CSV table of C-alpha atoms in Angstrom, one decimal:
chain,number,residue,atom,x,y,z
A,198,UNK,CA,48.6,72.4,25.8
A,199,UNK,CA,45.0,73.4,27.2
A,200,UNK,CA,42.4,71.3,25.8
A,201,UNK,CA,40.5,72.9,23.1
A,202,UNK,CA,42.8,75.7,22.5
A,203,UNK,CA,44.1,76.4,19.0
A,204,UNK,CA,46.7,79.2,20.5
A,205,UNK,CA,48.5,78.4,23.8
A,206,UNK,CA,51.6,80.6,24.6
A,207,UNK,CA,54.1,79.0,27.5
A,208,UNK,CA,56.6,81.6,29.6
A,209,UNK,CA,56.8,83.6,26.7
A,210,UNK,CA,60.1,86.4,26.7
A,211,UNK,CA,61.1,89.3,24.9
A,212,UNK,CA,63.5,91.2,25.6
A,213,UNK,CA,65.4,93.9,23.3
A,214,UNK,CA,68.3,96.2,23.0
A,215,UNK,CA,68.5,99.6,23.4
A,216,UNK,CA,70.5,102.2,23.5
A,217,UNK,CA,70.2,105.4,25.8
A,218,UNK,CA,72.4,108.3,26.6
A,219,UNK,CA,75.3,106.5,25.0
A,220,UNK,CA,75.3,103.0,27.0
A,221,UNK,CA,73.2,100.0,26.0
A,222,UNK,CA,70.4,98.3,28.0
A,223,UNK,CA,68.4,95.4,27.6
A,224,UNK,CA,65.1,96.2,28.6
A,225,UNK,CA,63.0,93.5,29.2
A,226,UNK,CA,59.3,94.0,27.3
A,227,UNK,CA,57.6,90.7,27.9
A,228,UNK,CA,58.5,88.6,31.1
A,229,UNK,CA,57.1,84.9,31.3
A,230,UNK,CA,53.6,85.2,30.0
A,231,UNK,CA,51.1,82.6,29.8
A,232,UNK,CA,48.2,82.3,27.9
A,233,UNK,CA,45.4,80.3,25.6
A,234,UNK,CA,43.1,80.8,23.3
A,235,UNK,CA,39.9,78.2,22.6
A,236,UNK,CA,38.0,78.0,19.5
A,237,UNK,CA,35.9,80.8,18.6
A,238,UNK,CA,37.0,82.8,21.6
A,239,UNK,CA,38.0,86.4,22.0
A,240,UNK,CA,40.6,86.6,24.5
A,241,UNK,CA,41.5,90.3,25.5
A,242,UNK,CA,45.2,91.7,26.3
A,243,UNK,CA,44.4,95.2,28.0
A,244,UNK,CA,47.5,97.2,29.7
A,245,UNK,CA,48.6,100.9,29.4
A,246,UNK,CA,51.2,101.7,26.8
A,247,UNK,CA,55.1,99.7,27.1
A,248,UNK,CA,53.4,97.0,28.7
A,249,UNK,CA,54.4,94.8,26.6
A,250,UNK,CA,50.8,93.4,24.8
A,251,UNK,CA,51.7,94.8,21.4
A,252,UNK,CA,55.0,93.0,21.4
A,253,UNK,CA,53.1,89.6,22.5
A,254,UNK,CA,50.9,90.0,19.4
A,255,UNK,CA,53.6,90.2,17.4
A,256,UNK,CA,55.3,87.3,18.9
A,257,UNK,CA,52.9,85.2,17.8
A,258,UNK,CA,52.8,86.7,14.0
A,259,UNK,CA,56.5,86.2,14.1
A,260,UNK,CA,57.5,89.8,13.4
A,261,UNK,CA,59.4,89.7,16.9
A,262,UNK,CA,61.7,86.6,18.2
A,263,UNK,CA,60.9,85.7,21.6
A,264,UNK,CA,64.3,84.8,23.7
A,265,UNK,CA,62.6,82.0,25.5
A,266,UNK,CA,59.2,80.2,26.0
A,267,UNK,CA,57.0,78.7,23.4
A,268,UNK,CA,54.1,79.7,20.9
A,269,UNK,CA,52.1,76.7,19.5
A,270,UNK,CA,49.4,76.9,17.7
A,271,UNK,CA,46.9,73.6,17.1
A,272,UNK,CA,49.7,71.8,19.2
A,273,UNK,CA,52.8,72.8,17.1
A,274,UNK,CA,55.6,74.7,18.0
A,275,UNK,CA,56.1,77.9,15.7
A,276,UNK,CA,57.8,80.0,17.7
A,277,UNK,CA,60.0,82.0,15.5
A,278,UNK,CA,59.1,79.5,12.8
A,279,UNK,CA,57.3,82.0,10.5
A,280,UNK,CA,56.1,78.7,9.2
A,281,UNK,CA,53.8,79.3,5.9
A,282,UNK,CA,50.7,77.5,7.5
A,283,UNK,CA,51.4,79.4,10.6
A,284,UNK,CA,51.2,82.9,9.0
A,285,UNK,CA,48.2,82.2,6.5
A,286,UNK,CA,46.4,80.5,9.6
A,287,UNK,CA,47.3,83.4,12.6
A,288,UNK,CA,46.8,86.8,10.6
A,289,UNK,CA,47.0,90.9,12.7
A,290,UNK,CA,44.9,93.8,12.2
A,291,UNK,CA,47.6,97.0,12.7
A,292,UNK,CA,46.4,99.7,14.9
A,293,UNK,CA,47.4,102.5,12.4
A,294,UNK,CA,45.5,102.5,9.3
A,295,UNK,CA,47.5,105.1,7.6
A,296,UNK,CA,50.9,103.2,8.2
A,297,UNK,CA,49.9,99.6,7.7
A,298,UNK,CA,48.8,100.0,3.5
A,299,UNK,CA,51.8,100.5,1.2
A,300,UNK,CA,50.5,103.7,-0.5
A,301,UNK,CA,52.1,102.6,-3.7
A,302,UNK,CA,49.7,99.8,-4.3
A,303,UNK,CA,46.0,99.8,-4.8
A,304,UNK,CA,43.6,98.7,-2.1
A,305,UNK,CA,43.2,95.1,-4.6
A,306,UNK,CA,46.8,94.4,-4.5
A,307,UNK,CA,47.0,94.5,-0.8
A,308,UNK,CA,44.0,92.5,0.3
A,309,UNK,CA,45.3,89.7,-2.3
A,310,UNK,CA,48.8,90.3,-0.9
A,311,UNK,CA,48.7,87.0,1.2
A,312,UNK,CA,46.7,85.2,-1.5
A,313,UNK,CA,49.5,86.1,-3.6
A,314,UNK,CA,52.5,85.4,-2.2
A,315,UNK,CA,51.2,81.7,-1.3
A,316,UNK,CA,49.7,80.9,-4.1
A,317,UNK,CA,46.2,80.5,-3.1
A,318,UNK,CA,44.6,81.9,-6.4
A,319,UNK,CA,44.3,79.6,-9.8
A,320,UNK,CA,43.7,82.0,-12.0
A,321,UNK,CA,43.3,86.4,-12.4
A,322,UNK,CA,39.4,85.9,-12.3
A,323,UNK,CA,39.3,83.5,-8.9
A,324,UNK,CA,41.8,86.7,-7.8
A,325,UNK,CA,39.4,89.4,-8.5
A,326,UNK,CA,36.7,87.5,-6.9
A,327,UNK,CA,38.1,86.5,-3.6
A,328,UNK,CA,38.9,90.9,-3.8
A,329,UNK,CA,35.5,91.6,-4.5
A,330,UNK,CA,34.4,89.1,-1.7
A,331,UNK,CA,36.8,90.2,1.0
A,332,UNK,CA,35.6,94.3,0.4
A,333,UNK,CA,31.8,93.2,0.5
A,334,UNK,CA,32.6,91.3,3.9
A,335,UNK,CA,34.1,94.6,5.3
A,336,UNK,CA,31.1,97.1,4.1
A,337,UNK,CA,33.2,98.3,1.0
A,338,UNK,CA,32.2,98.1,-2.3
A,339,UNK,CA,34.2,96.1,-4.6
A,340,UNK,CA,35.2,99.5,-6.9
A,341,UNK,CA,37.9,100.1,-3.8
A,342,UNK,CA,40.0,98.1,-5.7
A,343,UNK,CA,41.2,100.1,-7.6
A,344,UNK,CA,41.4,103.1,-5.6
A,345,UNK,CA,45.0,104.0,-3.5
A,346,UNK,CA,45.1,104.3,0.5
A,347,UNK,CA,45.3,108.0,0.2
A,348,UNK,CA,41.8,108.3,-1.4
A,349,UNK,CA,40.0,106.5,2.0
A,350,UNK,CA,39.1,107.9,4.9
A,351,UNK,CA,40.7,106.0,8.8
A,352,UNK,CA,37.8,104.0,8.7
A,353,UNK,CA,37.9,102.5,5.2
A,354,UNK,CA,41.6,102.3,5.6
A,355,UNK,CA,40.9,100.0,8.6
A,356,UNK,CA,38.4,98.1,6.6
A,357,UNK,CA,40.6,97.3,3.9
A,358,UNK,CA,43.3,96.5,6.4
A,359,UNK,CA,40.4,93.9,8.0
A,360,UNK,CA,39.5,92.9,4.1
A,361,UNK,CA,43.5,91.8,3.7
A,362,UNK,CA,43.8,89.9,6.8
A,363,UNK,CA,40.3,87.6,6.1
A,364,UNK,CA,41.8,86.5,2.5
A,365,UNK,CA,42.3,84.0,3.0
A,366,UNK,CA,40.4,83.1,5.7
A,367,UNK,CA,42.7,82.4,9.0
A,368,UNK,CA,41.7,80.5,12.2
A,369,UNK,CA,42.9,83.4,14.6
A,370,UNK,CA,43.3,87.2,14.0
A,371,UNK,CA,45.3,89.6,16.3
A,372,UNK,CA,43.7,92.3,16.5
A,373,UNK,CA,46.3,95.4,17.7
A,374,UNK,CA,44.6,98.7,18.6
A,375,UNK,CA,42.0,98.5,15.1
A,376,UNK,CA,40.3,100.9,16.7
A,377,UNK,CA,42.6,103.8,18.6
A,378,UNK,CA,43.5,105.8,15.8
A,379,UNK,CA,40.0,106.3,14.5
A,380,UNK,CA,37.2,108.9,15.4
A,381,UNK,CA,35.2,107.7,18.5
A,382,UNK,CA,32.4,108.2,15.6
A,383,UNK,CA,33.6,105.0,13.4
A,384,UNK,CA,35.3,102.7,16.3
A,385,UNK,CA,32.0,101.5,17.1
A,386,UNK,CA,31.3,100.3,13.1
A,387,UNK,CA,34.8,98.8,13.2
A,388,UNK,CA,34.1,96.9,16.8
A,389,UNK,CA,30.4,95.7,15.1
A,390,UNK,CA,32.0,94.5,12.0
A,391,UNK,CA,34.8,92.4,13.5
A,392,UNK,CA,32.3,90.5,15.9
A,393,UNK,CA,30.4,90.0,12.8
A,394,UNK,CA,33.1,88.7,11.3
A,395,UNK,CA,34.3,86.4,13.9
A,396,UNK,CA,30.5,85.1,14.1
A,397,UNK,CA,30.8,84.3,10.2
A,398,UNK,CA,34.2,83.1,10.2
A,399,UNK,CA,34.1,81.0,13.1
A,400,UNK,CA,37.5,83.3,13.7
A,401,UNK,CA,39.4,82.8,17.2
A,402,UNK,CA,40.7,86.2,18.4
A,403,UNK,CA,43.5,88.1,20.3
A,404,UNK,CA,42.1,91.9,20.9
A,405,UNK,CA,44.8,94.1,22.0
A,406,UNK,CA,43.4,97.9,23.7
A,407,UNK,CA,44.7,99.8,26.8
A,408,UNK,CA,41.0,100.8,26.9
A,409,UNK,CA,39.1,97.9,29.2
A,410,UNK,CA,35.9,99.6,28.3
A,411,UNK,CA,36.4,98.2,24.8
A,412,UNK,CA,38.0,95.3,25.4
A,413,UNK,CA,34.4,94.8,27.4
A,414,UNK,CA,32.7,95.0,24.6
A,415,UNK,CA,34.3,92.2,22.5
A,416,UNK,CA,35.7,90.1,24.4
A,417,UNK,CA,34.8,86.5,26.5
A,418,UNK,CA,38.2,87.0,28.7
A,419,UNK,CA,40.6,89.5,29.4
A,420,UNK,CA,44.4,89.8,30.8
A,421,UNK,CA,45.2,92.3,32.5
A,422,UNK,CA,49.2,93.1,31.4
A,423,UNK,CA,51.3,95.7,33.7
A,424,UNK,CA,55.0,96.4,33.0
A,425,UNK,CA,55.6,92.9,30.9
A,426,UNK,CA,53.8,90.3,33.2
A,427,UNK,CA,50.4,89.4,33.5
A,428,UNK,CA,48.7,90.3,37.1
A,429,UNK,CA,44.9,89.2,36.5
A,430,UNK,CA,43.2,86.8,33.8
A,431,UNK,CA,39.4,86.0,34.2
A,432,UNK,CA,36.4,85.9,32.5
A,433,UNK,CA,35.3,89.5,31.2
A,434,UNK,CA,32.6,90.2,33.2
A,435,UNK,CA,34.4,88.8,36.2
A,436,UNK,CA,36.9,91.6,35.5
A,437,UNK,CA,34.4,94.4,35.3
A,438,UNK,CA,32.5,93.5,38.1
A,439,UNK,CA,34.6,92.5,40.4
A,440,UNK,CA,38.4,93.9,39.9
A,441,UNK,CA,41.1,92.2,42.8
A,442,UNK,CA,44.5,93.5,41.5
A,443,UNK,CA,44.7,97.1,42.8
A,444,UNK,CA,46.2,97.5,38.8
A,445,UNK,CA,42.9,96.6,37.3
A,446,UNK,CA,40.9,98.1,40.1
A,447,UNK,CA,42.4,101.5,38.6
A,448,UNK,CA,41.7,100.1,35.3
A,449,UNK,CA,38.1,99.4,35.7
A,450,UNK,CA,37.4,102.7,38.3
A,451,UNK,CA,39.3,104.9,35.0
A,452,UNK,CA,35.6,103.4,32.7
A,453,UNK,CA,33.2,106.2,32.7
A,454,UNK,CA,30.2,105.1,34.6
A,455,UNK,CA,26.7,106.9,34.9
A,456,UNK,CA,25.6,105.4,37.7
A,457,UNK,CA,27.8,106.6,40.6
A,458,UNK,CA,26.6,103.8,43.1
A,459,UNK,CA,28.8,101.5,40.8
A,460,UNK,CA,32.1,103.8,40.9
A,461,UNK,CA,35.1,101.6,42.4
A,462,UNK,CA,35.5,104.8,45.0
A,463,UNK,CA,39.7,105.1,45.7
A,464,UNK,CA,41.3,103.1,43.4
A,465,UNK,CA,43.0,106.0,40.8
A,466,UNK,CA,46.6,105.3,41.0
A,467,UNK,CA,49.1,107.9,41.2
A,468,UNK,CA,52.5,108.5,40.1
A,469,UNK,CA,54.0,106.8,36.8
A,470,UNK,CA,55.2,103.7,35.9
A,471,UNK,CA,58.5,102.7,36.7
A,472,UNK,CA,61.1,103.2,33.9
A,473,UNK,CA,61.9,100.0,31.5
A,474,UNK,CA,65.9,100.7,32.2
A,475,UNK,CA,65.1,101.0,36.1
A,476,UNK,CA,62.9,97.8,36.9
A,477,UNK,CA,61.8,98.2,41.0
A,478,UNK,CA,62.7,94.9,42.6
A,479,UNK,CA,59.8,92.7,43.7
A,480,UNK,CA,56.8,94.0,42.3
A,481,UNK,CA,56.1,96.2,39.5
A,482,UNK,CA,53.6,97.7,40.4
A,483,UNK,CA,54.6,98.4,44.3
A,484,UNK,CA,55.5,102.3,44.1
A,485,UNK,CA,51.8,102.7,43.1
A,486,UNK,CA,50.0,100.3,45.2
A,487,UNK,CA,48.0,101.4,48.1
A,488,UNK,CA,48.1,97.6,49.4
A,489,UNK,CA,51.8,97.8,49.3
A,490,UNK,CA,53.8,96.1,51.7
A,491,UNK,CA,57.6,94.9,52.3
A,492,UNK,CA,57.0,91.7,50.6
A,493,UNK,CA,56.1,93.3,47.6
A,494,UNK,CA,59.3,95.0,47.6
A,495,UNK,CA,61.5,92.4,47.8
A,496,UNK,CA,59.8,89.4,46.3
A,497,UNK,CA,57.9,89.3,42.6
A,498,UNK,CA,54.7,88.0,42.9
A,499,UNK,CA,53.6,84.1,40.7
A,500,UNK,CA,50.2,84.1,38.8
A,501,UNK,CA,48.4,81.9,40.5
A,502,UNK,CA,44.9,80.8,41.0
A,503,UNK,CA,42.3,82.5,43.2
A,504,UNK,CA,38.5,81.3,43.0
A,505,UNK,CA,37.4,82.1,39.4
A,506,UNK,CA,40.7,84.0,38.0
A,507,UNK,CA,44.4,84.0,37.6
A,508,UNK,CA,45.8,86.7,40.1
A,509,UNK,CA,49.5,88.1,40.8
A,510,UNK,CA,49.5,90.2,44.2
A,511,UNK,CA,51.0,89.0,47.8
A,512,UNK,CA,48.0,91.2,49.5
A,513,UNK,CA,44.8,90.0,47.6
């Protein structure tokens, strides 16, 4: 395990089965990824959709079993475990508001849900307290709870669904999309209030986006995910600036910039990604590529180490 982290995740894979025009596949969603995450750090997992970064997040919550690899968290293995200090320690912010409160129970109910369940509250008034607490901490007043998810707005949905994951109080929150579902008018008060939160908490976090320009704003590293495997890991800023996988050179050149002198010029990638139930030999990524070559049809490339990041490509 690295050093000082609290989350390190070893070769994790998921794979699952489907079943498509009357055969079954297995498709393979996450293949061998690696990662950490220190104390206090935001690590972020960036990737376009079916890459496979929603199903690492879960992983770790243990909604999904992994088929191999290993999850520890403060150098014990709960992979799968569902262990009870595991899931009131590692806690996950859903990407859909309107899907992730049962509508049948008042706001209250749900942000003590955890609380409940694990008997963290002594008595009804140490309940309504910690409710009251966890609202104020999210910019919602404490009359919420008694109001129903259907009376809130995206935003205050998300900031209840925020309010339930911080009671109690965990050491690492996986974040997963909090902000794609809402107007572009609120996902900035929902980015502000869960680095305030981390700040107060002392919370380690896991942000999970497909949009980098986001995941710019919060984070202090990023991984760059494409088709289940990680092709670049580095620090944020080393990402933005200066992109090496032709993947996250199409990431970073796709951020609205208004200064064109610091447009990545050529590197929009064409074409689609390669179908889940057809995986290209060698590299993923290889039928979009400009630096393509025969090597990277035949042979998948390792993450490995390159100056000041983690990089997967045969031509960089």
């Amino acid at each position: 395990m690295n050093g000082n982290a609290v989350l390190d995740i070893k070769d994790l894979k998921v794979s699952f089965k489907v079943r498509r025009a009357g055969r079954k596949y297995q498709v393979r969603a996450v293949d061998g990824v690696s990662l950490s995450l220190a104390e206090s750090e935001v690590l972020g997992i960036v990737g376009e959709s079916g890459c496979g970064k929603t199903t690492v997040g879960r992983s770790i919550v243990g909604l999904v079993r992994p088929d191999g690899g290993s999850i520890s968290f403060k150098g014990r293995d709960v992979t799968g475990a569902g262990l009870r200090d595991t899931r009131l320690n590692i806690r996950m912010v859903f990407q859909d508001p309107y899907a992730s409160l049962n509508p049948r129970r008042a706001i209250g109910d749900s942000v003590a849900e955890a609380g409940d369940i694990n008997g963290f509250f002594t008595s009804r008034a140490e309940r309504s307290a910690a409710i009251a607490n966890a609202l104020t901490a999210v910019g919602l007043d404490p009359s919420f709870a008694t109001r129903y998810p259907y009376e809130l707005s995206g935003g205050q949905r998300q900031r209840a669904g925020i309010a339930r994951t911080i009671l109690p109080s965990p050491s690492i929150v996986i974040a997963d999309e909090p902000v794609s579902a809402l107007d572009v008018s609120v996902q900035a008060q929902v980015l502000n209030l869960m680095m305030d939160l981390r700040e107060q908490l002392g919370l380690s976090m896991l942000f999970i986006s497909h949009d980098l320009g986001v995941i710019g704003q919060i984070s202090n590293r990023v991984a760059v995910m494409y088709m289940g495997r990680i092709v670049e890991q580095a620090a944020t800023r080393t990402v933005l600036d200066d992109p090496r996988h032709p993947y996250t050179r199409s990431l970073v050149a796709a951020i609205p910039k208004p200064d064109p002198s610091k447009r990545i010029l050529g590197a929009i990638e064409t074409g689609e990604p390669p179908s889940l139930f057809k995986r290209p030999s060698g590299c993923a990524y290889a039928p979009r590529c400009p630096l393509a070559s025969h090597r990277c049809q035949v042979d998948v490339p390792e993450l490995r180490s390159v100056d000041d990041r983690a990089l997967a490509c045969h031509n960089v």
